[in-house]
mmCIF file of C-alpha atoms in Angstrom:
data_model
loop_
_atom_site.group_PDB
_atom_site.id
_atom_site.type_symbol
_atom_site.label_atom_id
_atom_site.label_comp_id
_atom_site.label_asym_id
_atom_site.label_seq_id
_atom_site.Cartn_x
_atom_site.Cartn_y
_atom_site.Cartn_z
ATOM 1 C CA UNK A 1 94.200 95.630 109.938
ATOM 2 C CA UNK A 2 94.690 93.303 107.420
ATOM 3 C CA UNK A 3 94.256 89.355 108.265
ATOM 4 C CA UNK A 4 96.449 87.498 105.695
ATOM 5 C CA UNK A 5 96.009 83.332 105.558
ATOM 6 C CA UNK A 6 98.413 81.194 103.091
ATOM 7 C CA UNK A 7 96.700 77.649 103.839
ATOM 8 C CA UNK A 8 99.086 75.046 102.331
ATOM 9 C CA UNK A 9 99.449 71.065 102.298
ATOM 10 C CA UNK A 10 101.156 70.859 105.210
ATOM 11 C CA UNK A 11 101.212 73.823 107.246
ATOM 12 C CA UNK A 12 98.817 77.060 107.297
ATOM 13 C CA UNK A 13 99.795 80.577 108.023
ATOM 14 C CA UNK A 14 98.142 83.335 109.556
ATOM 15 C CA UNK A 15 100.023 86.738 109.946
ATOM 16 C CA UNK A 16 98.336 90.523 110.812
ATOM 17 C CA UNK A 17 99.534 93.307 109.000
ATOM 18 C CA UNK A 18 99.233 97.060 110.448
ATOM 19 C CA UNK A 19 99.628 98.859 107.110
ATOM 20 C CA UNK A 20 103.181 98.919 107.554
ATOM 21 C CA UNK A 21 104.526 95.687 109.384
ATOM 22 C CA UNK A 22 103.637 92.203 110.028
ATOM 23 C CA UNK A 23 102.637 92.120 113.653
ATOM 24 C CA UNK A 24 102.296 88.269 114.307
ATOM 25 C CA UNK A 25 102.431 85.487 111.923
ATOM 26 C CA UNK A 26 101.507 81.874 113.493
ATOM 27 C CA UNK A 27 101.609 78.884 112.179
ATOM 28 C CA UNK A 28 99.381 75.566 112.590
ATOM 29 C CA UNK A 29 99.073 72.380 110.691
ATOM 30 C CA UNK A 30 96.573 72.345 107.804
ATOM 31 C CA UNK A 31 93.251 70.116 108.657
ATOM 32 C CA UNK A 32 90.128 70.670 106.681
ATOM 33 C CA UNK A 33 87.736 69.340 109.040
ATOM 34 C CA UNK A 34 88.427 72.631 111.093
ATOM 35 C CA UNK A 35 85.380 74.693 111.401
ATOM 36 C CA UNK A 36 85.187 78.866 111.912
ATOM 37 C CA UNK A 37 84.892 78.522 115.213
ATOM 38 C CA UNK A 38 87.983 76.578 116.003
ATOM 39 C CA UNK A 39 89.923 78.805 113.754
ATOM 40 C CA UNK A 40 88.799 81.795 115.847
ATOM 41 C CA UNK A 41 89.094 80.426 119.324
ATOM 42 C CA UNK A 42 92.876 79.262 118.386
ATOM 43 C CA UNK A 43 93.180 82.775 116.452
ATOM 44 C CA UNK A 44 92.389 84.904 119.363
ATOM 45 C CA UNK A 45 94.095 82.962 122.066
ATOM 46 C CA UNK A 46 97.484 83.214 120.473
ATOM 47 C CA UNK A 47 96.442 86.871 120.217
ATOM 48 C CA UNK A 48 95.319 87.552 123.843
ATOM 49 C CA UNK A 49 98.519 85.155 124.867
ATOM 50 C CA UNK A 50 100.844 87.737 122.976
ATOM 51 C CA UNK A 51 98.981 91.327 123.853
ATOM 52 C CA UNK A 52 98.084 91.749 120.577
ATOM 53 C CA UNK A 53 94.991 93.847 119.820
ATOM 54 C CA UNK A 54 94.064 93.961 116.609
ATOM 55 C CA UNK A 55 91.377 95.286 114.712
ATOM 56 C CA UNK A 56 91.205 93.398 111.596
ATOM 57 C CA UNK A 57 88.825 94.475 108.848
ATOM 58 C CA UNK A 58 90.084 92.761 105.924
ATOM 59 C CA UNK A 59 91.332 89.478 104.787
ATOM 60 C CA UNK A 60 92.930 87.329 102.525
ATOM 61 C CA UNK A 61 92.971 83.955 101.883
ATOM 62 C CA UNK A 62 95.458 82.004 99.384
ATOM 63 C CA UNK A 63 95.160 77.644 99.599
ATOM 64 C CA UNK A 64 95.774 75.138 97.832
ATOM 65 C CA UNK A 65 93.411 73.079 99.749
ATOM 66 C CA UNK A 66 90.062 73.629 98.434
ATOM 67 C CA UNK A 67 88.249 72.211 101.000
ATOM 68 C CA UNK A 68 89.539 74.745 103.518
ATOM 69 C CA UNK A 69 87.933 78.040 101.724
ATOM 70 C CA UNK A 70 84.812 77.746 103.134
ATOM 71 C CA UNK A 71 85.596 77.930 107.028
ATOM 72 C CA UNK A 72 88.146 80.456 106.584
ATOM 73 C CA UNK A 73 85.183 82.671 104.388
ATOM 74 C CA UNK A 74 83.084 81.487 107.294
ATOM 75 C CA UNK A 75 85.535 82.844 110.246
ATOM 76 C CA UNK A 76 86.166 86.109 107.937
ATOM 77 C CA UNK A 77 82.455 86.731 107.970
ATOM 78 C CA UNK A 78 81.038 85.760 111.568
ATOM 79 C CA UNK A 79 84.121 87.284 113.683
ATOM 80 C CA UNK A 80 85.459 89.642 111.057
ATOM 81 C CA UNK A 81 82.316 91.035 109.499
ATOM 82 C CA UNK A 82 84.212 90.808 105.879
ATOM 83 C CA UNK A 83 83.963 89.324 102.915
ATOM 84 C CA UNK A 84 87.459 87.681 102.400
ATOM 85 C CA UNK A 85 89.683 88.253 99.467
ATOM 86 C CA UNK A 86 90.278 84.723 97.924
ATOM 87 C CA UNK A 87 93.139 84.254 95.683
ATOM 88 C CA UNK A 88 92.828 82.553 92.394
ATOM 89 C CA UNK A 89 88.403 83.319 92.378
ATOM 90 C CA UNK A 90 87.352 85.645 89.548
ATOM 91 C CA UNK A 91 86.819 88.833 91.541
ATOM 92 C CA UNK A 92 90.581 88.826 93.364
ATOM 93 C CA UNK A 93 92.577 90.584 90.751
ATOM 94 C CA UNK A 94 95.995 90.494 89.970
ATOM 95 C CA UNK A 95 98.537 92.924 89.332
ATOM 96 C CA UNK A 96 100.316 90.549 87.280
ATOM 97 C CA UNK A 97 99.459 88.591 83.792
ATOM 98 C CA UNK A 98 99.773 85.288 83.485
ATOM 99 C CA UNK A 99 100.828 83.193 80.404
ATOM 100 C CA UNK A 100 99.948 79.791 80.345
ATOM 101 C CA UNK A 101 97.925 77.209 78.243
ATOM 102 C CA UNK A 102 94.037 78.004 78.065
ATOM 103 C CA UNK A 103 92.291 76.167 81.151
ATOM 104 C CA UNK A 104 95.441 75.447 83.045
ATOM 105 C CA UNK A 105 94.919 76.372 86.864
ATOM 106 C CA UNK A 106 97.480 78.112 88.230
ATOM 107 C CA UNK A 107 98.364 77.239 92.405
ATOM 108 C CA UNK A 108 97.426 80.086 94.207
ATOM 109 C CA UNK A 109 100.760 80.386 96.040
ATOM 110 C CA UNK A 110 102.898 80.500 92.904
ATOM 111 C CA UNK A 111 100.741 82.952 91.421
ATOM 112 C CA UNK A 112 101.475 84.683 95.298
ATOM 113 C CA UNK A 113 105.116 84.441 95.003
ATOM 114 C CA UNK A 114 104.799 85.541 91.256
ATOM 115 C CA UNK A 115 103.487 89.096 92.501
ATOM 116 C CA UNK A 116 105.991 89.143 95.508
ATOM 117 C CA UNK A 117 109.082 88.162 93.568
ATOM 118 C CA UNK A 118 108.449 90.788 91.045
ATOM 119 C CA UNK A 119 107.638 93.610 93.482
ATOM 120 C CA UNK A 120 110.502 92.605 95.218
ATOM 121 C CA UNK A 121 113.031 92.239 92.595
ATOM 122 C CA UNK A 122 111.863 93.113 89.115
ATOM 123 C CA UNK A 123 111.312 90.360 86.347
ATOM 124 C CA UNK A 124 113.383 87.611 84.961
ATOM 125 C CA UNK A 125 112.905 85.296 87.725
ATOM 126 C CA UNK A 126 112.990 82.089 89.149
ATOM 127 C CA UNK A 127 111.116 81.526 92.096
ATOM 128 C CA UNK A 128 112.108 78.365 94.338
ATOM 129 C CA UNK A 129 109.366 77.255 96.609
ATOM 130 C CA UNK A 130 110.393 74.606 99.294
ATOM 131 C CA UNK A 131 107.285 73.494 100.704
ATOM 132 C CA UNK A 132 105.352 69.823 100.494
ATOM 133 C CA UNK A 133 106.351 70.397 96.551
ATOM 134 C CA UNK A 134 109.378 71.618 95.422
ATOM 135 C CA UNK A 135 107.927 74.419 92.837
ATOM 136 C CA UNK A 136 109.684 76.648 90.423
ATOM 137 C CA UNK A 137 107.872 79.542 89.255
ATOM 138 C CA UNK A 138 109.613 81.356 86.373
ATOM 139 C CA UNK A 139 108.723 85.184 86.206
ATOM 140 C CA UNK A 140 108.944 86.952 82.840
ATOM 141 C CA UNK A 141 110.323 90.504 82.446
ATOM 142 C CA UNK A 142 107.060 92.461 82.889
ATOM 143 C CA UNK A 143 105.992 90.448 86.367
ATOM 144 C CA UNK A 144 103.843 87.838 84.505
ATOM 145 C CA UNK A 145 103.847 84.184 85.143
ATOM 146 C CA UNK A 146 104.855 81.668 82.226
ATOM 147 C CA UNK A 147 104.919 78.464 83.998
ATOM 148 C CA UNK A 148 107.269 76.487 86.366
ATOM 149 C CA UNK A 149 108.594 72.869 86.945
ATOM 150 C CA UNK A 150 107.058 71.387 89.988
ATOM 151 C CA UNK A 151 109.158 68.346 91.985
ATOM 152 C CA UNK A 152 108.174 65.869 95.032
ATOM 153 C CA UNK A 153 109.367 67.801 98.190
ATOM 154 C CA UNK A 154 112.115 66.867 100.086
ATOM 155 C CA UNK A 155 110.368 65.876 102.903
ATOM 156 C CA UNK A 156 107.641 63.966 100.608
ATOM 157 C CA UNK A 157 110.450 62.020 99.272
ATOM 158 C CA UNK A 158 112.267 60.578 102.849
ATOM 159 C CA UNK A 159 108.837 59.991 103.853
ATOM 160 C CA UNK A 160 108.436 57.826 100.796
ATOM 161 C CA UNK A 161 111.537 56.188 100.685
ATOM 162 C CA UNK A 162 110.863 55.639 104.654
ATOM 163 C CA UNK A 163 107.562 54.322 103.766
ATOM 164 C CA UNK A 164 108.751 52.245 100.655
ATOM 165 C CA UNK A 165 111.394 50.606 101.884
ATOM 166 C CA UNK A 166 110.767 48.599 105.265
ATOM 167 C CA UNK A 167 114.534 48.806 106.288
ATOM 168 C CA UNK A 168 115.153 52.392 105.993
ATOM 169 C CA UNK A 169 114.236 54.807 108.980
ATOM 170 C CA UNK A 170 112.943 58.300 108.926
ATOM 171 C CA UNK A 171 115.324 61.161 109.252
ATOM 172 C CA UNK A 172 115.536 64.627 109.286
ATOM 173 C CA UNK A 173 117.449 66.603 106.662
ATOM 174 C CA UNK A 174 120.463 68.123 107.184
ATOM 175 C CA UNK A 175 123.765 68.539 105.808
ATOM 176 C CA UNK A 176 125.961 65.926 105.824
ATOM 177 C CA UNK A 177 129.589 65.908 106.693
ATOM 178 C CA UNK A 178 130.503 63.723 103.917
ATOM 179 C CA UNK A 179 129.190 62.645 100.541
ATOM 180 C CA UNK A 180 129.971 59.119 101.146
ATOM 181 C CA UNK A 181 127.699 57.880 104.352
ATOM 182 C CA UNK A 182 129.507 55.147 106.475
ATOM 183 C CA UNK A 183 125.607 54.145 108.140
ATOM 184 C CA UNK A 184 122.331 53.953 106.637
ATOM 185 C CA UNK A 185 121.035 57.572 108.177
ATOM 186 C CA UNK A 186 124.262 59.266 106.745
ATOM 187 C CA UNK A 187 123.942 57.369 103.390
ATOM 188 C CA UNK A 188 119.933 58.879 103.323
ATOM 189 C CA UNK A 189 120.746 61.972 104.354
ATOM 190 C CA UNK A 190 123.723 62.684 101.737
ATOM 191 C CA UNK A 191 121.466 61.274 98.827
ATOM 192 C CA UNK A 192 118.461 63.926 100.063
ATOM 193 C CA UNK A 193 120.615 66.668 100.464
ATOM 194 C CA UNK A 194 123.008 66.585 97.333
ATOM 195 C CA UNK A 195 120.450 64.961 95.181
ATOM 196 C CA UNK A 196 118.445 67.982 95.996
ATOM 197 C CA UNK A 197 121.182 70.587 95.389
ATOM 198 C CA UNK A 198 121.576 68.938 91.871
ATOM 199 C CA UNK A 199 118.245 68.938 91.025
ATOM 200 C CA UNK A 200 117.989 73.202 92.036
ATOM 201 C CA UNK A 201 121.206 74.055 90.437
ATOM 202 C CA UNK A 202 119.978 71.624 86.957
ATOM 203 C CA UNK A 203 116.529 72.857 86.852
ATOM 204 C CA UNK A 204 117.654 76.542 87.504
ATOM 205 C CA UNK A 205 120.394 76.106 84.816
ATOM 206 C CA UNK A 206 117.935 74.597 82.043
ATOM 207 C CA UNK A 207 115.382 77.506 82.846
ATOM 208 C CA UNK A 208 118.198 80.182 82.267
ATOM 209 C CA UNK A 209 119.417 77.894 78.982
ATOM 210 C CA UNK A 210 115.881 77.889 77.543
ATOM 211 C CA UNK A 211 114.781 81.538 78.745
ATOM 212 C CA UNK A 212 118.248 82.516 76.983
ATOM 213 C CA UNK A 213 118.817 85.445 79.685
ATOM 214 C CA UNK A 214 120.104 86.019 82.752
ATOM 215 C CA UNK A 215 117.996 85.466 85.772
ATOM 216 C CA UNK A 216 117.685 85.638 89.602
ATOM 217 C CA UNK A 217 116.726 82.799 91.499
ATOM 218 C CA UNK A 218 115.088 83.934 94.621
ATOM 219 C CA UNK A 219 114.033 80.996 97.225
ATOM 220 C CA UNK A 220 111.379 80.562 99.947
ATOM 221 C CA UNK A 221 110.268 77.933 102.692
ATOM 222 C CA UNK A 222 112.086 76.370 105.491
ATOM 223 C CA UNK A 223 114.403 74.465 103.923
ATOM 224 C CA UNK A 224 115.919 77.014 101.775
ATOM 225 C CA UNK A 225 118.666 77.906 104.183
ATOM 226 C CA UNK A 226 119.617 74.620 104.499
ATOM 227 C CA UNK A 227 120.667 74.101 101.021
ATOM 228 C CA UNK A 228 122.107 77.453 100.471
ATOM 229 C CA UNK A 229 125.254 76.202 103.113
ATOM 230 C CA UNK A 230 126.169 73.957 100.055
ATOM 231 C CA UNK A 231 126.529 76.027 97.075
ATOM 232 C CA UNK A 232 125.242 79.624 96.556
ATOM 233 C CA UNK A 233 122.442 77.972 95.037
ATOM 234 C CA UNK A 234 120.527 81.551 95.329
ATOM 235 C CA UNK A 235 120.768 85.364 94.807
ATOM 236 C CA UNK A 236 118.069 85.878 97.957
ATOM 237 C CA UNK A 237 115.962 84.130 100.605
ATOM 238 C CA UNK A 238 112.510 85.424 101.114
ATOM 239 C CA UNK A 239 111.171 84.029 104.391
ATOM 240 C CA UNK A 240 107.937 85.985 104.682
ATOM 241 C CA UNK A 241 107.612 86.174 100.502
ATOM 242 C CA UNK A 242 104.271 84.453 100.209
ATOM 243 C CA UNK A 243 102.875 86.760 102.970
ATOM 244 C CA UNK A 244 104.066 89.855 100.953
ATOM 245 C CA UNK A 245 102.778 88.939 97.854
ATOM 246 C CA UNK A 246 99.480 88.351 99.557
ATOM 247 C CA UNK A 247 99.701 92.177 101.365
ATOM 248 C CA UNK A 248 100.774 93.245 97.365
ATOM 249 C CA UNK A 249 97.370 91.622 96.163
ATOM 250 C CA UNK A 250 95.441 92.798 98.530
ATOM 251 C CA UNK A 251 96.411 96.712 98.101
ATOM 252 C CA UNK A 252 95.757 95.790 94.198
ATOM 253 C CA UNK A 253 92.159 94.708 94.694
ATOM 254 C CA UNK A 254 91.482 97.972 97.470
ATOM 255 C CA UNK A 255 92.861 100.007 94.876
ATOM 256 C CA UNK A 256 90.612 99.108 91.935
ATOM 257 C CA UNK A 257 87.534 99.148 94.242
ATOM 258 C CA UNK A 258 88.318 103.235 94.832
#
């Protein structure tokens, strides 16, 4: 079985793929200081807790937190007895090309959701990526990746404006009943929520004016939902996209090693 791991900012994931399904996927807050060992002992609990056996022989790593890669190449080896795939390293290879200026480092995860939007849906995309940034990733017609627009995330920007400003509280987003707020948490919460719509439907529509063709947008994280009950701001939602792209990588690289 295949152990897939999409460490990002905020959160880290860890699903177990049988060859045809996801079995589990967990979730835990990212922290770098976490060694092998702690990885494995949460790891197996949650496994033991929910019946799961699972042999795992292989897996995959995509972060964006460098300093993360070498406990999770650490727990691959001791309790896995594999040498993990790491996403974005010289010997992972990709099924897709990508098109950018010389030296620029692509994110692992948008190169990840590059490979899963295309399998998914074909080319001429725009991925939307609602995580601690708000990325764009902007999928030619043969699958390759040709750059994106990246933007605070929506949580990163209440926590600023809670942190910034000594008089305003922290709230959670949601949609608001009214563009005009009549307190200060409905006033926050409209200016979040339609500034955010705005800035998917603007971004999407410049993308599409500049590409000069039609595309899909396709969107992904948490918060995608959310914003979807305002507009039909998207063609699909992708919960589990990253994840797929990572199982579409991983087949890749098996299949050039036979």
């Amino acid at each position: 079985m295949l152990l897939a791991i999409d460490c990002g900012n905020t959160n880290t994931v860890f699903s177990i793929w049988d060859g045809q399904d996801f079995v589990a996927t967990w979730r835990t807050a990212t922290e770098h200081q976490r060694t092998a060992d702690q990885y494995y002992v949460w790891l197996s609990t949650l496994m033991e807790f929910q019946g799961i056996e699972a042999d795992i022989t292989d897996v995959i790593v995509s972060t964006t937190v460098p300093r993360v890669v070498f406990n999770l190449r650490v727990l691959a080896d001791r309790y896995f007895n594999t040498r993990p795939i790491v996403v974005g390293k010289p010997d992972c290879a990709l099924p897709v090309a990508v098109r950018v200026d010389e030296g620029t480092q692509v994110g692992p995860d948008r190169l990840v959701n590059t490979v899963a939007g295309y399998d998914l849906f074909g080319g001429d995309l725009i991925v939307v990526d609602f995580g601690t940034a708000t990325t764009f990733d902007v999928v030619d017609v043969d699958g390759a990746y040709v750059g994106g627009v990246i933007a605070p995330g929506v949580n990163l920007s209440l926590e600023a404006l809670h942190l910034a400003a000594a008089a305003l509280p922290h709230v959670d987003i949601t949609k608001p009943q009214r563009v005009v707020g009549t307190n200060t948490v409905a006033c926050m919460q409209s200016g979040v929520f339609w500034g955010y719509v705005g800035l998917v439907r603007e971004i999407c529509s410049r993308i599409k004016a500049e590409r000069e063709r039609p595309m899909k947008v396709i969107a992904t994280g948490g918060l995608a939902p959310l914003f979807q009950q305002a507009d039909p701001l998207f063609d699909a939602f992708e919960e589990f996209l990253t994840m797929h792209g990572l199982v579409r990588i991983y087949n890749h690289n098996k299949k050039n090693e036979a």
